[in-house]
mmCIF file of C-alpha atoms in Angstrom:
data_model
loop_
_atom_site.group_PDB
_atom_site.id
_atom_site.type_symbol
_atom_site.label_atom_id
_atom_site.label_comp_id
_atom_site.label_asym_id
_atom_site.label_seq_id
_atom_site.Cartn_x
_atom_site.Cartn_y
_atom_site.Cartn_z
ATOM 1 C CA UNK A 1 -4.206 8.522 -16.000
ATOM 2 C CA UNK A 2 -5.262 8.449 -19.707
ATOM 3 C CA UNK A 3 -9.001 10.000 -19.998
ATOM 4 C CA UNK A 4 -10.493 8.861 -23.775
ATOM 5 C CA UNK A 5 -12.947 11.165 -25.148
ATOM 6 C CA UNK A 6 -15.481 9.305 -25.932
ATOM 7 C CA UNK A 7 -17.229 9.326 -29.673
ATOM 8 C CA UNK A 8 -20.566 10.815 -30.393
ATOM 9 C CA UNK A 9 -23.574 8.892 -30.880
ATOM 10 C CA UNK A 10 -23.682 10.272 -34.600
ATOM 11 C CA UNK A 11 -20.013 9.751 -35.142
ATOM 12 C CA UNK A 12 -20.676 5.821 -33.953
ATOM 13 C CA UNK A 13 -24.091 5.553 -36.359
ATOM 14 C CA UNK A 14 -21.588 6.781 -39.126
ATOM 15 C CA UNK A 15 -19.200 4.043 -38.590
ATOM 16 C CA UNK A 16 -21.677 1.278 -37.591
ATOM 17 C CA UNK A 17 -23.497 1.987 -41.215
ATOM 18 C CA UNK A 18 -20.061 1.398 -42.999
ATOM 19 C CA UNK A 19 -20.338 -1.949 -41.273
ATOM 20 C CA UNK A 20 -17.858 -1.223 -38.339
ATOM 21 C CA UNK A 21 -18.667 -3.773 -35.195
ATOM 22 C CA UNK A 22 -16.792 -2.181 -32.618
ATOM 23 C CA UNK A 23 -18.468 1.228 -33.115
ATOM 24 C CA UNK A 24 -21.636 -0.946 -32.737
ATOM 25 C CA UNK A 25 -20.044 -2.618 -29.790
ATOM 26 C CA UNK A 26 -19.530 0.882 -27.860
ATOM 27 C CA UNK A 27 -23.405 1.935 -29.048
ATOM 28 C CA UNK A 28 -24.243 -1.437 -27.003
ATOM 29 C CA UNK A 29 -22.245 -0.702 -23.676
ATOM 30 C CA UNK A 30 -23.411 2.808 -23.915
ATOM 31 C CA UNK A 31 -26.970 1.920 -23.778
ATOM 32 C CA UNK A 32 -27.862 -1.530 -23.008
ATOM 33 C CA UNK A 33 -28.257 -1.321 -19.126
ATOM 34 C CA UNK A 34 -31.024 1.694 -20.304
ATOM 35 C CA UNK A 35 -32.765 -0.749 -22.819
ATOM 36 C CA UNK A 36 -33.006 -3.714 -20.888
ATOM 37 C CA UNK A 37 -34.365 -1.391 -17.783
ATOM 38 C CA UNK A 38 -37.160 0.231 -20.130
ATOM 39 C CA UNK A 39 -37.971 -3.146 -21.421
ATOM 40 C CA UNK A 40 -37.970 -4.945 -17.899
ATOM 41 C CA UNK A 41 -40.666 -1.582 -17.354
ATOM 42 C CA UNK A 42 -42.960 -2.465 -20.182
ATOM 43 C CA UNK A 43 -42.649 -6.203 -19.567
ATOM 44 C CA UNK A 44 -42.093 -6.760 -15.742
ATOM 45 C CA UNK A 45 -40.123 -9.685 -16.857
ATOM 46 C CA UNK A 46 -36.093 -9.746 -16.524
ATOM 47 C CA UNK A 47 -36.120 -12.888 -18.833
ATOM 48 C CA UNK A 48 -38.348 -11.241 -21.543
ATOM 49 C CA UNK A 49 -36.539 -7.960 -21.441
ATOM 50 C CA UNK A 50 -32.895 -9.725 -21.514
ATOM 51 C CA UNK A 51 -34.766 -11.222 -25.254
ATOM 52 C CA UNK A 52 -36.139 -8.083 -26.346
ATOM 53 C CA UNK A 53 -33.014 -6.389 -25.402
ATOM 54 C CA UNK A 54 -31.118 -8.398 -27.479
ATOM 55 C CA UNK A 55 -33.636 -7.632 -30.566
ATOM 56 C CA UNK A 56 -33.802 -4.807 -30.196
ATOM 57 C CA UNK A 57 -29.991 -4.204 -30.452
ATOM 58 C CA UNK A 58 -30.456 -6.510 -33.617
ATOM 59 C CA UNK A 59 -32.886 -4.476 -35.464
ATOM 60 C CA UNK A 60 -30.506 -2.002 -34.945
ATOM 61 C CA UNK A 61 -27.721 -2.989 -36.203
ATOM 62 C CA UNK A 62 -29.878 -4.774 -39.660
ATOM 63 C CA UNK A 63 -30.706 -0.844 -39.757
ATOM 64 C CA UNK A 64 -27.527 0.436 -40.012
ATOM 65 C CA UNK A 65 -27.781 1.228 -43.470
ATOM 66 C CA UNK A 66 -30.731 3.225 -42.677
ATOM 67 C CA UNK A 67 -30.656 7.032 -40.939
ATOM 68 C CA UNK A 68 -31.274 6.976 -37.537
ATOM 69 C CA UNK A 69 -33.273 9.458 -35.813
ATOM 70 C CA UNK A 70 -30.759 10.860 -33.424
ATOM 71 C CA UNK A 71 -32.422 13.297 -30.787
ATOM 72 C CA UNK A 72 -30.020 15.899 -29.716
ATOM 73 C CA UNK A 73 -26.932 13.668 -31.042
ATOM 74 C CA UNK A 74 -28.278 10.585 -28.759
ATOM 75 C CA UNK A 75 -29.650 7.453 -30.361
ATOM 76 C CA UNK A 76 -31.124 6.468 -26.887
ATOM 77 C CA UNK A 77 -34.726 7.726 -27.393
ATOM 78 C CA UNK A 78 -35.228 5.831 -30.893
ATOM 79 C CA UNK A 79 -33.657 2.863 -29.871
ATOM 80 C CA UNK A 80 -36.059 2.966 -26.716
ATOM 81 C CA UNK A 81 -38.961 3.297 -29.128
ATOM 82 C CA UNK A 82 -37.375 0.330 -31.420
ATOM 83 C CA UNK A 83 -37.289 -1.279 -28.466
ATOM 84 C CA UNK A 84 -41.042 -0.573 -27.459
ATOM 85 C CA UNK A 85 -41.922 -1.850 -30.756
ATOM 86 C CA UNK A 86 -40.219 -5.600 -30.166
ATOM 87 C CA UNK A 87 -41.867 -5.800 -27.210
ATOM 88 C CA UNK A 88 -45.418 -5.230 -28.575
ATOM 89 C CA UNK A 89 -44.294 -7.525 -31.774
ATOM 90 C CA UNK A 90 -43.285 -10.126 -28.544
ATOM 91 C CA UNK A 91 -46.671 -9.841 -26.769
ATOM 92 C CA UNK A 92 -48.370 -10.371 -30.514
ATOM 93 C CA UNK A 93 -46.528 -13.611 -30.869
ATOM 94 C CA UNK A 94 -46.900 -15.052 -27.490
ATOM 95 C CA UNK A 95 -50.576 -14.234 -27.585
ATOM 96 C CA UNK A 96 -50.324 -16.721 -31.153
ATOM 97 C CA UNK A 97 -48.611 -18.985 -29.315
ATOM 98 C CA UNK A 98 -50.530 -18.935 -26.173
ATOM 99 C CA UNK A 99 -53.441 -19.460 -28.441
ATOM 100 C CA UNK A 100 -51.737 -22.369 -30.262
ATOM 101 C CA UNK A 101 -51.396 -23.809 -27.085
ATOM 102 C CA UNK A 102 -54.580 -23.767 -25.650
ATOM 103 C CA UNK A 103 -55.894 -25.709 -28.776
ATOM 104 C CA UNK A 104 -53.325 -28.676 -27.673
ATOM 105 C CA UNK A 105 -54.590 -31.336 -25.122
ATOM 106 C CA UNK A 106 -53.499 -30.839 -21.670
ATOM 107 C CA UNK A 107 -50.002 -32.514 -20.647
ATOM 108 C CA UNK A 108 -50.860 -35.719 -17.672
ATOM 109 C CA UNK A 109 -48.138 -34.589 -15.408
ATOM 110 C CA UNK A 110 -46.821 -30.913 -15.224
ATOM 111 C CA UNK A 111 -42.979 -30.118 -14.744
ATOM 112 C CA UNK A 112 -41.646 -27.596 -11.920
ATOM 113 C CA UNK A 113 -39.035 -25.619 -13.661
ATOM 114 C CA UNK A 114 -35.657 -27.244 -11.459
ATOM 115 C CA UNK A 115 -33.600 -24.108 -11.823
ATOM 116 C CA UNK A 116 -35.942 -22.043 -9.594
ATOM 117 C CA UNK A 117 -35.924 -18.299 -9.673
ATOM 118 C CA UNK A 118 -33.706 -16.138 -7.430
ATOM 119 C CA UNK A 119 -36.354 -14.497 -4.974
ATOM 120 C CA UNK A 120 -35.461 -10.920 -5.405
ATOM 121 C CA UNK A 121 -36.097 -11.443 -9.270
ATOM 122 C CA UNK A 122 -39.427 -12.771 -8.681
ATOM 123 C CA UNK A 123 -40.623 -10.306 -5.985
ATOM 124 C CA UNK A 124 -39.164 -7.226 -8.859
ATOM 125 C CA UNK A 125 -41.872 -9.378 -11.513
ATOM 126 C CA UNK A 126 -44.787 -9.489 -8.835
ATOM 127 C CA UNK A 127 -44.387 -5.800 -8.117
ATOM 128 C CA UNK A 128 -43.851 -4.909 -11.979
ATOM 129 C CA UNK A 129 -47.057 -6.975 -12.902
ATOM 130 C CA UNK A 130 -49.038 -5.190 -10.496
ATOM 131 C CA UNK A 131 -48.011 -1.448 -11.837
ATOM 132 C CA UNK A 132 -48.100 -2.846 -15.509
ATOM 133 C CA UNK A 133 -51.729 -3.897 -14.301
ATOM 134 C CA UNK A 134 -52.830 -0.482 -13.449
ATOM 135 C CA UNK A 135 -50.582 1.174 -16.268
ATOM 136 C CA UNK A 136 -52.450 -0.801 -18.983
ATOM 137 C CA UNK A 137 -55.590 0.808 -18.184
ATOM 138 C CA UNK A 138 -53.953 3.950 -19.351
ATOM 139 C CA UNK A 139 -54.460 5.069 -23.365
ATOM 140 C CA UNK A 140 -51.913 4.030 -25.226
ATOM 141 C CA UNK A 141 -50.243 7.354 -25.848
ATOM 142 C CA UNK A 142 -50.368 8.369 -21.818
ATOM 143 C CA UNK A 143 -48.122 4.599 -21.330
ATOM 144 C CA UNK A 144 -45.425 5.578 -24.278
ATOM 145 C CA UNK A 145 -45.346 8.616 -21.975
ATOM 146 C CA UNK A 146 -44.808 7.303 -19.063
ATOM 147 C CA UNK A 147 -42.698 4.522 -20.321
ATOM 148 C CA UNK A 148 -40.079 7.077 -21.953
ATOM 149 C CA UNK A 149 -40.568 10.199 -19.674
ATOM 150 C CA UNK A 150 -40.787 8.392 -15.903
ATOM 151 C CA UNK A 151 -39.655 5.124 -16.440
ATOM 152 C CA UNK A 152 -36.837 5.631 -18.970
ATOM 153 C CA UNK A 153 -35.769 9.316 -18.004
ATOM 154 C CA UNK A 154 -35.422 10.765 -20.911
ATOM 155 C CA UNK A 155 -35.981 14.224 -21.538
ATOM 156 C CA UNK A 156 -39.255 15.631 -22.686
ATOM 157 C CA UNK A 157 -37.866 17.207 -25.538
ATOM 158 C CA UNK A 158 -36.259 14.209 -26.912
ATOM 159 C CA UNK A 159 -39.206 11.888 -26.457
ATOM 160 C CA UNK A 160 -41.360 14.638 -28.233
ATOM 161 C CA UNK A 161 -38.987 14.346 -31.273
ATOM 162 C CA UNK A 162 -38.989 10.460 -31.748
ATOM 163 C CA UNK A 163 -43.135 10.472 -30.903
ATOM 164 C CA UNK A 164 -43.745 13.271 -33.437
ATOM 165 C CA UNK A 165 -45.458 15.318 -31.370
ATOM 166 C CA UNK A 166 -44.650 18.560 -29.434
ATOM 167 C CA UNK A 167 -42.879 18.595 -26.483
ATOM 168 C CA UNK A 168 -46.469 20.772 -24.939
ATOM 169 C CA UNK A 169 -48.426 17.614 -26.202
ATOM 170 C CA UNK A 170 -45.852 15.050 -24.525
ATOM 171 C CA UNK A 171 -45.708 16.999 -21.347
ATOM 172 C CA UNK A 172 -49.628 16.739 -21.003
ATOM 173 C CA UNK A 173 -49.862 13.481 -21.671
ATOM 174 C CA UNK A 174 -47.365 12.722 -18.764
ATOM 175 C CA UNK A 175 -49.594 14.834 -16.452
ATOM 176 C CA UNK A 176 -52.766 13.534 -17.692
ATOM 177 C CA UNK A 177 -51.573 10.052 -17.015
ATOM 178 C CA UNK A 178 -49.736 10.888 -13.494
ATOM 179 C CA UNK A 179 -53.131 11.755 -12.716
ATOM 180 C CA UNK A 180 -55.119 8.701 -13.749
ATOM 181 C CA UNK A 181 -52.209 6.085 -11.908
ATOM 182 C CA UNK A 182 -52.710 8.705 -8.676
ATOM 183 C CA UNK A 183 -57.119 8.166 -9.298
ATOM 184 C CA UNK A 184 -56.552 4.542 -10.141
ATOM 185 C CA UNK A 185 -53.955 3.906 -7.001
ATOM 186 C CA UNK A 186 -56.488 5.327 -4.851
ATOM 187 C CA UNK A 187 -59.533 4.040 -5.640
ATOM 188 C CA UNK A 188 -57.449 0.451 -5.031
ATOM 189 C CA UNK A 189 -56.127 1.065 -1.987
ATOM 190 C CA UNK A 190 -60.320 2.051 -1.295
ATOM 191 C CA UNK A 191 -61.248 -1.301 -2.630
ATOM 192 C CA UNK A 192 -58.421 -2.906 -0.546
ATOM 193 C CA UNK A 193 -59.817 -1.120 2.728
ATOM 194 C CA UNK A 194 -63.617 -2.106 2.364
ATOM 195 C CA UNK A 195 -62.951 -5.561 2.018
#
């Protein structure tokens, strides 16, 4: 049995900026699955974050050329923010087109979508909508927290670095917001009792 060692993340970004499509190929299997998971997190929809997943890989690879900020020799943490960026620039253009829509007159006869969902994947949506629910109410900085930190796993240290903030700063954002979602979680379940 052959073991291959397998290339550094900087020794890959060298080769993908001269252009090299298999390095970029192995930067994709490496880190896709993490990605798509983070997105699915942000989104709570496996069809959206399969999409964003795929742009974000593409912004990547049209910034080739460009330095990327490796965090302790791993590209995962900046292509996690990259990737937290194409999901906001998603919501921005669905909002316009949601807009855009509303303007239009209403269709006579609405179409059920024949394909039909597979139940798990719905029931992992419901259950993500509801936590993105309560997560939005967070500030903005506490949810890129949580999104990289607890969601994404990745290391405090290396999230600090790609935020631009110190890993002290980071860490107390995490526990400010783990805080919040355990108020928020139990004034709901409250709520849900009095009724």
């Amino acid at each position: 049995m052959t073991s291959q060692i397998q290339p550094s993340d900087q020794d890959l970004w060298s080769t993908i900026a001269a252009g090299d499509e298999v390095a970029f190929g192995r930067l994709f299997d490496r880190y896709a699955r993490a990605v798509y998971n983070h997105v699915f997190r942000l989104t709570g929809s496996w069809t959206l974050a399969e999409d964003v997943t795929q742009a974000t890989f593409l912004v990547a690879w049209r910034r080739r050329g460009e330095a990327a900020v490796l965090v302790d020799g791993s590209a995962l943490p900046w292509l996690l923010v990259v990737a937290t960026n194409t999901t906001r620039t998603e919501w921005r253009s669905a909002r316009r087109w949601l807009a855009a829509l509303r303007r239009l007159p209403p269709e006579r006869e609405a179409t059920a979508d024949p394909a039909g969902d597979i139940v798990a994947r719905l029931d992992d949506e419901r259950q993500m909508t509801e936590l993105l629910a309560v997560v939005r109410r967070l500030p903005r900085a506490e949810r890129e927290a949580v999104a990289l930190c607890l969601w994404s796993g990745v290391p405090y240290a290396e999230a600090a670095t790609v935020l631009g903030i110190s890993e002290g700063a980071l860490r107390s954002r995490v526990s400010r917001a783990r805080a919040r979602l355990a108020r928020m979680v139990t004034d709901g379940n409250k709520q849900e009792e009095e009724r």
